[in-house]
Coordinates of C-alpha atoms and ligand atoms in Angstrom, one line a residue:
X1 CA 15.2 -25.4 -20.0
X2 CA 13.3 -26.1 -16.6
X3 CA 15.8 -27.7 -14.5
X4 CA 14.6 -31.1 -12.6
X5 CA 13.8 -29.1 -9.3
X6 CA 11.9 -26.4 -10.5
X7 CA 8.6 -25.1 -12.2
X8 CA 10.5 -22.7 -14.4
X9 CA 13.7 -21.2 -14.9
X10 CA 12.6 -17.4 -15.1
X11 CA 10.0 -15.6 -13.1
X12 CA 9.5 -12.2 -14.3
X13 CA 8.2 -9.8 -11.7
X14 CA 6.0 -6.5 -13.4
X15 CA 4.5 -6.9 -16.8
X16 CA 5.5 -2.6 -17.2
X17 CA 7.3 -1.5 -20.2
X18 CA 10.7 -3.3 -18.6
X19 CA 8.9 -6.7 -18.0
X20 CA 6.9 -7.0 -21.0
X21 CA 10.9 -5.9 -23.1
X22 CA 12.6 -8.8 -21.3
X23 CA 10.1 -11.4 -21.7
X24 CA 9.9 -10.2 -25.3
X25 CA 13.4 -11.2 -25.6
X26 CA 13.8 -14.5 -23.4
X27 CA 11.2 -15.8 -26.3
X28 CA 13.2 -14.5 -29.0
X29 CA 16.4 -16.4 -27.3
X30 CA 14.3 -19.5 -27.7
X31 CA 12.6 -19.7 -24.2
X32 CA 8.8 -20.8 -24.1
X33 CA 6.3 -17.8 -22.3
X34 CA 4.1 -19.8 -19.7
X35 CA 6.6 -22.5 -19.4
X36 CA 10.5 -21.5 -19.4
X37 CA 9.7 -18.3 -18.0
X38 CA 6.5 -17.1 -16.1
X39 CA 5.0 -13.1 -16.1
X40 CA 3.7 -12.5 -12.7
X41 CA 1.9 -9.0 -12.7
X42 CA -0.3 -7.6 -9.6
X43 CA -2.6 -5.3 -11.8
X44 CA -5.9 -6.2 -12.3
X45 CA -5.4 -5.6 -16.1
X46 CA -2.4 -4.6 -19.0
X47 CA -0.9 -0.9 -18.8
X48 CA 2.1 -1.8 -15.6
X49 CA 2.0 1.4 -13.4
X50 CA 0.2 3.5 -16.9
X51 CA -3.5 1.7 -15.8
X52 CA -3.3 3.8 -12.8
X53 CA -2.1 7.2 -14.1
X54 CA -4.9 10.0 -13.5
X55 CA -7.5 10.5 -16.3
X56 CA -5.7 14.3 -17.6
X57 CA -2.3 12.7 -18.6
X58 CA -2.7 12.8 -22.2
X59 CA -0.1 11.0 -24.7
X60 CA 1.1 14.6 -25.7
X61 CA 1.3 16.1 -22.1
X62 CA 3.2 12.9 -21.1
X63 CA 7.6 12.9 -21.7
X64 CA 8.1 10.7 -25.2
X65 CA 6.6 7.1 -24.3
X66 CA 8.8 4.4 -26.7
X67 CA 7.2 1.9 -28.2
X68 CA 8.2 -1.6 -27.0
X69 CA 10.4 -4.0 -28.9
X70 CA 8.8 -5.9 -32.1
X71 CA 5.3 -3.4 -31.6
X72 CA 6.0 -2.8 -35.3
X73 CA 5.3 -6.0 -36.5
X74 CA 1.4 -4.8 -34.9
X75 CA 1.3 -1.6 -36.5
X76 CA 1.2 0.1 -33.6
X77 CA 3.0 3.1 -32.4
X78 CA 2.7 5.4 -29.7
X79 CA 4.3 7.9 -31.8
X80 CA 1.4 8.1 -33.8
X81 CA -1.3 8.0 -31.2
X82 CA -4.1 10.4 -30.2
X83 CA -2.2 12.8 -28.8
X84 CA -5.7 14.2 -26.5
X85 CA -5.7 10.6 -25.2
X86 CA -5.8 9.9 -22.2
X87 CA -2.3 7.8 -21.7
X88 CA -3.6 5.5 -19.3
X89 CA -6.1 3.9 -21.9
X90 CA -3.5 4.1 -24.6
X91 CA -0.7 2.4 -22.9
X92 CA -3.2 -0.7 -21.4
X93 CA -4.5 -1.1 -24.7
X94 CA -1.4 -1.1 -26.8
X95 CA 0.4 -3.2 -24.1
X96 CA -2.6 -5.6 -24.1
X97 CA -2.7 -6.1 -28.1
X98 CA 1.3 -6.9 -27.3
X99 CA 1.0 -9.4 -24.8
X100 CA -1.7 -11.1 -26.5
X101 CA 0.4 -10.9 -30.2
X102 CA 3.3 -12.5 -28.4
X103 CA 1.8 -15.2 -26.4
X104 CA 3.6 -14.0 -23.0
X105 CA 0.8 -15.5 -20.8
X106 CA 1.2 -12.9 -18.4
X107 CA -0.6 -14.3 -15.0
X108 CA -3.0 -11.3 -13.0
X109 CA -3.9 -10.2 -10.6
X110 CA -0.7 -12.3 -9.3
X111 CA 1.2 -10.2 -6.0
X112 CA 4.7 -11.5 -5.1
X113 CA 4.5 -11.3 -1.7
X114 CA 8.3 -12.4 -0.9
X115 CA 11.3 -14.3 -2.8
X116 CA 13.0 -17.0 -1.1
X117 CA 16.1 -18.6 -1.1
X118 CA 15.6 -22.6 -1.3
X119 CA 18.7 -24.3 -2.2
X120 CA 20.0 -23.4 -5.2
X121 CA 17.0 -22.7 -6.6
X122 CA 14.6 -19.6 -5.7
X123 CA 10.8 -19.7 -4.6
X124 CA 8.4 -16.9 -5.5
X125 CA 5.2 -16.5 -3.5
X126 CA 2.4 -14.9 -4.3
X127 CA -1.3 -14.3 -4.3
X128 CA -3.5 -14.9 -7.1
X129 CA -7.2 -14.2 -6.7
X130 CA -6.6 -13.9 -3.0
X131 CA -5.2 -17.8 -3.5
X132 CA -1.5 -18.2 -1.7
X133 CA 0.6 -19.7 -4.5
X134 CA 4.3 -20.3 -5.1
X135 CA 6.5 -21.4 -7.9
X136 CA 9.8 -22.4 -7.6
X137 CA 12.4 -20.9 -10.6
X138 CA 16.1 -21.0 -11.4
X139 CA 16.5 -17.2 -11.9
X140 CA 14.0 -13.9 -10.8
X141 CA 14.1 -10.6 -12.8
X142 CA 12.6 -7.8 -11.0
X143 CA 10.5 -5.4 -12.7
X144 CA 8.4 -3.9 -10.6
X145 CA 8.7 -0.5 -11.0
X146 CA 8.4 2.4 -8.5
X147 CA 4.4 3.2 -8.4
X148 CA 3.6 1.0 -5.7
X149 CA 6.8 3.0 -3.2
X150 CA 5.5 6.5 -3.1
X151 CA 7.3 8.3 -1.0
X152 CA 6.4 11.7 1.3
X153 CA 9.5 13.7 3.1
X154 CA 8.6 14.0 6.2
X155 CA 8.1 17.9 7.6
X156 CA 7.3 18.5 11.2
X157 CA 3.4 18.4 11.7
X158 CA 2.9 15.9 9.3
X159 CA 0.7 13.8 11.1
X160 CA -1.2 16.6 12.1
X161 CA -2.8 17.8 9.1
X162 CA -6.7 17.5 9.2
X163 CA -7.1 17.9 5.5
X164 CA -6.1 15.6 2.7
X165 CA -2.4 14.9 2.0
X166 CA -2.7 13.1 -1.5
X167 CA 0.4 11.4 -3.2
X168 CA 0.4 11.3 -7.6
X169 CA 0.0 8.2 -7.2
X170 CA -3.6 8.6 -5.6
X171 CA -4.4 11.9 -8.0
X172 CA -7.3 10.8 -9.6
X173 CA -9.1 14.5 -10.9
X174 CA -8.6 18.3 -10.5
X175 CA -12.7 18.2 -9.1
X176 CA -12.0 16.0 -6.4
X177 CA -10.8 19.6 -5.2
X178 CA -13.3 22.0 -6.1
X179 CA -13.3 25.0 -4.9
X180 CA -10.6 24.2 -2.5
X181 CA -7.1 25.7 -1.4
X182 CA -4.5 23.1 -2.9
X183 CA -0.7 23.1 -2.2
X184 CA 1.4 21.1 -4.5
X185 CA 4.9 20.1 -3.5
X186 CA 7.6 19.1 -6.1
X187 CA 9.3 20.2 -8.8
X188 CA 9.0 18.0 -11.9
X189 CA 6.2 17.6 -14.6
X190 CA 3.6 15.8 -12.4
X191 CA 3.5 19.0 -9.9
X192 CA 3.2 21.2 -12.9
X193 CA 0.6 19.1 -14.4
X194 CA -1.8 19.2 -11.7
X195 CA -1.1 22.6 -10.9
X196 CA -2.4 23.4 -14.4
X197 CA -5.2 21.0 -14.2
X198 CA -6.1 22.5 -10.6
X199 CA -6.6 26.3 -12.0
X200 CA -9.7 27.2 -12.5
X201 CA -10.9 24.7 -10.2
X202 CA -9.3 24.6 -6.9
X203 CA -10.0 28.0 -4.9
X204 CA -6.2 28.2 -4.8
X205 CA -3.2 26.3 -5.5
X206 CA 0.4 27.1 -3.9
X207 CA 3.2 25.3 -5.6
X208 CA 6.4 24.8 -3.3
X209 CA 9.5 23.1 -4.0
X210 CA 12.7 22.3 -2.2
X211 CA 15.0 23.7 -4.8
X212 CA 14.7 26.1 -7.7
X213 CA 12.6 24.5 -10.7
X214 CA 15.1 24.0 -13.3
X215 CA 13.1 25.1 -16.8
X216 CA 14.8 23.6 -19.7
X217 CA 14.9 25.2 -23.4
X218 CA 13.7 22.3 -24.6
X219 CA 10.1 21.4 -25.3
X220 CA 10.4 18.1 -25.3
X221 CA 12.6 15.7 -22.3
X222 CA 14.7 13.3 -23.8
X223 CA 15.5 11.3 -20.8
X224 CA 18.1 9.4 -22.4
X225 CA 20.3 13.0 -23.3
X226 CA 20.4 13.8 -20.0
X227 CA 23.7 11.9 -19.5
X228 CA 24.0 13.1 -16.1
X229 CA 20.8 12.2 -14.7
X230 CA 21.2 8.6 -16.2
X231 CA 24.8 8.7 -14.8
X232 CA 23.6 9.8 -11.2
X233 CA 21.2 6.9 -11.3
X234 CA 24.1 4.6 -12.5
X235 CA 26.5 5.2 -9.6
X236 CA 24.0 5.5 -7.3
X237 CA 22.8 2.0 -8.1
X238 CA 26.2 0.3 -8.9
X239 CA 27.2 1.3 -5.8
X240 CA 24.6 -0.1 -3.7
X241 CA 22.8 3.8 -2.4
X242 CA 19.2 4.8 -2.4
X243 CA 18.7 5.7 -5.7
X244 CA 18.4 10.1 -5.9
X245 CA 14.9 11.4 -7.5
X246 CA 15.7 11.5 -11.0
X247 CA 13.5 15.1 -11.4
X248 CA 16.9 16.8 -9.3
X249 CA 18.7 15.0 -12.3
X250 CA 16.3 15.8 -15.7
X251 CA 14.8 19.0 -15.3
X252 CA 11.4 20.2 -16.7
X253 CA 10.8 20.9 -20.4
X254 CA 9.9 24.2 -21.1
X255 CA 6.2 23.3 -23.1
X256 CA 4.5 26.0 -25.1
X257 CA 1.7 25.2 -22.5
X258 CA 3.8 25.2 -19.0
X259 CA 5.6 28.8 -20.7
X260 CA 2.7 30.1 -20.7
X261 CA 1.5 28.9 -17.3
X262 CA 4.9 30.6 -16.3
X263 CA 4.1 33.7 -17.8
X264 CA 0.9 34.3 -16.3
X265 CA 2.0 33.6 -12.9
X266 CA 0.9 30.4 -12.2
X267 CA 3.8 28.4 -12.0
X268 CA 5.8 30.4 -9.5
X269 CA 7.6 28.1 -7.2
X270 CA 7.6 29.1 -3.7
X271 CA 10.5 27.7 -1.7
X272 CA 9.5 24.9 1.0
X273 CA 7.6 25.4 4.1
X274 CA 8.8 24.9 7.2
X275 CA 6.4 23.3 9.5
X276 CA 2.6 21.7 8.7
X277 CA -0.1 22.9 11.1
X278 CA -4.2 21.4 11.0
X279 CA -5.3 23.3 8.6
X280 CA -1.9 24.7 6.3
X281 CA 1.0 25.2 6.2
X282 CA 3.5 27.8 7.7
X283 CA 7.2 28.9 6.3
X284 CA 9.8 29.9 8.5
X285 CA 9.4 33.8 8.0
X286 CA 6.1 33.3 9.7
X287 CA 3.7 33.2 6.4
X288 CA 0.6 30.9 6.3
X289 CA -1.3 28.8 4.0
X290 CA -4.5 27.8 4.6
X291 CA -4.7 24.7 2.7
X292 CA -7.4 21.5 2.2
X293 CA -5.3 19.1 1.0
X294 CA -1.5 18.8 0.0
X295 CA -0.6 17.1 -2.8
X296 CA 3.1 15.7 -2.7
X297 CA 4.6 15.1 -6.2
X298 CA 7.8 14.2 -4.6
X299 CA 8.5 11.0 -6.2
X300 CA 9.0 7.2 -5.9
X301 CA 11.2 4.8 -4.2
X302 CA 11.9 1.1 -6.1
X303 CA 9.1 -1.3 -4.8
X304 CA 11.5 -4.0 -3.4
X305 CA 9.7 -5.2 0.0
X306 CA 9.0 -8.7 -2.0
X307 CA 12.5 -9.3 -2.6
X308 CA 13.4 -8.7 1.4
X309 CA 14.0 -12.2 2.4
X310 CA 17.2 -12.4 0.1
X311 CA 18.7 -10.1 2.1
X312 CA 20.3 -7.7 -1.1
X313 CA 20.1 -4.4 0.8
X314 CA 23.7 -2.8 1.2
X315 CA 24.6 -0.7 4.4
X316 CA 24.6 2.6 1.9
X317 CA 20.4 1.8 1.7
X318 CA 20.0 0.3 -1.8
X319 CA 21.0 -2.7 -3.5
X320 CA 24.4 -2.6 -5.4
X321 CA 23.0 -3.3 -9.0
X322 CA 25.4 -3.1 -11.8
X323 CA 24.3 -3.6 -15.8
X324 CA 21.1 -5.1 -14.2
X325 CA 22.5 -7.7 -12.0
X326 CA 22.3 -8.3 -8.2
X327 CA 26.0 -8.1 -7.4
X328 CA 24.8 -10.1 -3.9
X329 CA 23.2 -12.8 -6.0
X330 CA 23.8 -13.8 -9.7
X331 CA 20.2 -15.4 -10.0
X332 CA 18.7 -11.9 -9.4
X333 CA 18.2 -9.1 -12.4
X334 CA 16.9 -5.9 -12.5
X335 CA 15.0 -4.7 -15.2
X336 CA 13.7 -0.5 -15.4
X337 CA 15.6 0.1 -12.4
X338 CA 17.9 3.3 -11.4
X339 CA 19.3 4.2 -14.8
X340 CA 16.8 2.4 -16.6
X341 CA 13.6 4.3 -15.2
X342 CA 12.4 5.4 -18.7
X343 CA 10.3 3.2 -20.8
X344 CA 13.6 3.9 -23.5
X345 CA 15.7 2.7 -20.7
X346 CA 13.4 -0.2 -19.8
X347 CA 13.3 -1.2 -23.6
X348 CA 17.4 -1.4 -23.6
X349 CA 17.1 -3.4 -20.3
X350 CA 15.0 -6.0 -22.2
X351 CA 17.6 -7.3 -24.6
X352 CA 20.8 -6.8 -22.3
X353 CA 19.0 -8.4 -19.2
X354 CA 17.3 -11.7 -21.5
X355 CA 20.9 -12.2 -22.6
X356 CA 22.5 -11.9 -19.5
X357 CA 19.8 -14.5 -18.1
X358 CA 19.8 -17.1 -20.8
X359 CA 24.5 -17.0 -20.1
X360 CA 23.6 -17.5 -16.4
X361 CA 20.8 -20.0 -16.9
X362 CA 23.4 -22.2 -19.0
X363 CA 26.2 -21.5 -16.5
X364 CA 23.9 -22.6 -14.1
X365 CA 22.8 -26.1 -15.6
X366 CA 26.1 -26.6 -16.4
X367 CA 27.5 -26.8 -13.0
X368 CA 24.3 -28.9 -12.2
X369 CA 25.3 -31.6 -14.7
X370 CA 28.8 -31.5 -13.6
X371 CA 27.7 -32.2 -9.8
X372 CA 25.1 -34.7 -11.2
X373 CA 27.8 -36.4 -12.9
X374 CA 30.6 -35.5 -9.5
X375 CA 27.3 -37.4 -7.2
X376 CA 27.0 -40.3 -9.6
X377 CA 30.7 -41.0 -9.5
X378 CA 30.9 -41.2 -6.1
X379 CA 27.8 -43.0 -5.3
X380 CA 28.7 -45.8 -7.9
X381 CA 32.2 -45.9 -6.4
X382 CA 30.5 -46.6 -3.4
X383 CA 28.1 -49.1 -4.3
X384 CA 30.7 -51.5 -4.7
X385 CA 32.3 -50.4 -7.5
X386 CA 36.6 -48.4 -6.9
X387 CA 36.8 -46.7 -3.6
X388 CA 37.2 -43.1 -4.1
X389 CA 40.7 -41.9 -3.2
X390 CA 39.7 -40.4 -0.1
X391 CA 38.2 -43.4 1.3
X392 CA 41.5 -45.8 0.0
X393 CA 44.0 -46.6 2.3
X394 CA 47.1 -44.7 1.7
X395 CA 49.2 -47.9 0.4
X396 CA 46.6 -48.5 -1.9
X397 CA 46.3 -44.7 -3.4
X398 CA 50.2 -44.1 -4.0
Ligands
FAD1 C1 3.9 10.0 -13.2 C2 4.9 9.4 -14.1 C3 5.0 9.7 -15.5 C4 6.0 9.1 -16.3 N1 6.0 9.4 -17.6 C5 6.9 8.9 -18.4 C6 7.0 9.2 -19.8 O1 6.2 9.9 -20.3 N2 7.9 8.6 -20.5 C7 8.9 7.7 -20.0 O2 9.7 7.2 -20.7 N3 8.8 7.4 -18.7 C8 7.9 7.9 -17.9 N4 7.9 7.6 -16.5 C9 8.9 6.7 -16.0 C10 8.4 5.3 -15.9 O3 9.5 4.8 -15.2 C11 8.1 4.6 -17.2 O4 6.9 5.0 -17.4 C12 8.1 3.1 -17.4 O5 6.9 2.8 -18.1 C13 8.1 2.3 -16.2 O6 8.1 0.9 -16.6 P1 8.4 -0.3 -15.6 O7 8.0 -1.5 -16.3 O8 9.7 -0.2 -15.0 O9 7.4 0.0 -14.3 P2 5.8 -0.1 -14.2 O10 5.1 0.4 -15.4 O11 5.5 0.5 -12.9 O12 5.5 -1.7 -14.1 C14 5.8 -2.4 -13.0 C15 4.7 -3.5 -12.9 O13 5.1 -4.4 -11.8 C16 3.9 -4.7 -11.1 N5 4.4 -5.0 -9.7 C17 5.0 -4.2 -8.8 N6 5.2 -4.9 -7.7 C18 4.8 -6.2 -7.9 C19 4.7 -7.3 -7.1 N7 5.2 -7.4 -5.8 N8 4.1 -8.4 -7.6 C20 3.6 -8.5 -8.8 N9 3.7 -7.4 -9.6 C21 4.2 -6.2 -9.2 C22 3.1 -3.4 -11.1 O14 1.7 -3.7 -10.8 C23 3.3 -3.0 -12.5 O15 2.4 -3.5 -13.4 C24 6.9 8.2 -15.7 C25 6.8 7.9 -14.3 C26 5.9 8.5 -13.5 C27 5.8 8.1 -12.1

């Protein structure tokens, strides 16, 4: 299905749950892994963003992870998993077994630096091995996740803390902070799971968030019931805004273990401090928190700096994205992005975005043949053969 001009017709950005779903189903649509569609992943091995998840997320103190399409057919399930495992082993280990049953030649440690337009067709660049490559593809689908755009609000004094400030996505282990005075920020179940991991340990933790934590009845969060965090995430991307933290939207799951964190008074939210000073931080009534590092569990923004050159960002600060197409450009999918951010939601993304590529890709090389054929008219008209109309004088054309 490679058209003349290019390497490939599919270049899948982010072998995560979303990736690894849609390449899963471009090969069950009858496209060949390593040749019809190339998996470009910047890990150094198989997990997506799970390889890098700190050593205390176990499968059972992580939200329901969903098997990928077709895992059955390995007997695997992360249902049935170790539930004191550490998720980060699990997931890299089940996703490897998958990539390797399938055949989907995923190419690591491969970093897409930037997306290019060229022509009609699109050129992905990227490092492999610390090598500069490219390869040139019909259509991109993007699925590259959120870990590698943490993002910190910014609070005056920032810049002037001399301890740590630490982002989830650099948490490695509650006795990196020994004995310490530790201020979490954030409100979902990463805050709450270091906070838990941190007592004990830390001299003292402070948890602050910006608005009330939202404690759900439920001990288990089913991403996909919460309509209206999936909605939020919809509109927001359909209509082109930075997508809003999806923990405002969900909620936290009221575990056995986090109620009874509650009840003994560790997990007491504070409301958010004002200002940051060298060694703390201060709220606006004038109270002070001596603190050695701040951890900020305050979420994630899309990782989209690759795709910059193509120029999707809308005014409103996202990309307008609706059912996991670029509305600026046809060529470019989304896959785990905005509503789909849940490895359920990535799974669903899979099927609807391999669909949606193999339609385009034949749209696509149908208009190619019909210019080929347009091209060879004219030329051959030209080369001696009947003028086209245009060039004919007018006598000659009535
Ligand atoms: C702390 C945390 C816990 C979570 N827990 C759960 C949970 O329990 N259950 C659940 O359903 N969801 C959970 N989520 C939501 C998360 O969205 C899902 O885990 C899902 O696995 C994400 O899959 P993904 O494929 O979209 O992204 P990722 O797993 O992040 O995969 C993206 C891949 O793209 C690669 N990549 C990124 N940029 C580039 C580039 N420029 N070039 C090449 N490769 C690139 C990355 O290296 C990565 O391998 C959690 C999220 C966080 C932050």
């Amino acid at each position: 299905m490679t058209s003349a001009n290019t390497d490939t017709s599919v270049v899948v950005i982010g072998a995560g749950q979303a990736g690894l779903s849609v390449s899963y189903y471009l090969q069950r649509l009858g496209l060949d892994p390593g040749n019809d569609f190339v998996v470009l992943d910047r890990g150094p091995g198989t997990g997506g963003a799970w390889q890098f998840r700190w050593e205390a997320l176990r499968i059972g103190s992580a939200h329901r992870i969903n098997d990928l399409p077709g895992m059955d057919e390995l007997g695997l399930s992360f249902d049935n998993a170790d539930r004191h495992a550490p998720a980060k082993a699990v997931v890299a280990e089940y996703y490897r077994r998958y990539e390797e049953h399938f055949r989907l030649q995923v190419v690591r440690p491969a970093d897409v630096t930037a997306v290019e337009n060229f022509g009609t067709d699109l050129i992905v660049n990227f490092t492999l091995d610390g090598e500069e490559k490219e390869v040139t593809t019909v259509t991109v689908v993007n699925a590259s996740g959120t870990w590698g755009a943490p993002f910190i609000p910014w609070y005056p004094g920032l810049k002037s803390f001399e301890g740590r400030h630490v982002h989830t996505n650099d948490y490695v282990s509650a006795s990196d902070y020994a004995g310490q005075s530790v201020v979490v920020v954030g409100g979902g179940t990463s805050a709450i799971g270091f906070l838990l991991e941190l007592e004990n340990v830390a001299s003292t933790t402070t948890w602050v968030s910006r608005r009330p934590i939202d404690f759900l009845e439920d001990g288990e969060l089913n991403l996909e019931a919460r309509k209206d965090a999936v909605q939020m995430q919809d509109e927001a991307a359909r209509a082109g805004k930075a997508l809003p933290s999806i923990v405002s939207g969900t909620g936290v799951p009221r575990t056995r273990r986090i109620q009874a964190g509650i009840e003994r008074g560790l997990l007491t939210a504070r409301p958010m401090f004002e200002a940051i000073e060298p060694d703390g931080v201060r709220w606006s009534n004038g109270s002070f928190q001596k603190a050695d590092a701040i951890i900020w569990s305050t979420g994630f923004r899309p990782e989209l700096r690759h795709l910059a050159p193509l120029k999707l960002r809308e005014k409103e600060g996202g990309i307008a994205v609706a059912a996991g197409t670029a509305w600026k450009d046809p060529r470019i999918f989304f896959a785990g992005y905005g509503p789909q951010a849940s490895t359920i939601g990535a799974n669903r993304a899979g099927r609807t975005i391999a669909r949606q590529v193999v339609a385009s890709l034949s749209r696509f090389k149908r208009l190619e043949r019909e210019e080929r054929e347009e091209q060879e008219r004219l030329d051959s008209e030209q080369a001696g053969g009947t003028p086209a109309a245009n060039e004919r004088p007018w006598w000659e054309t009535e």
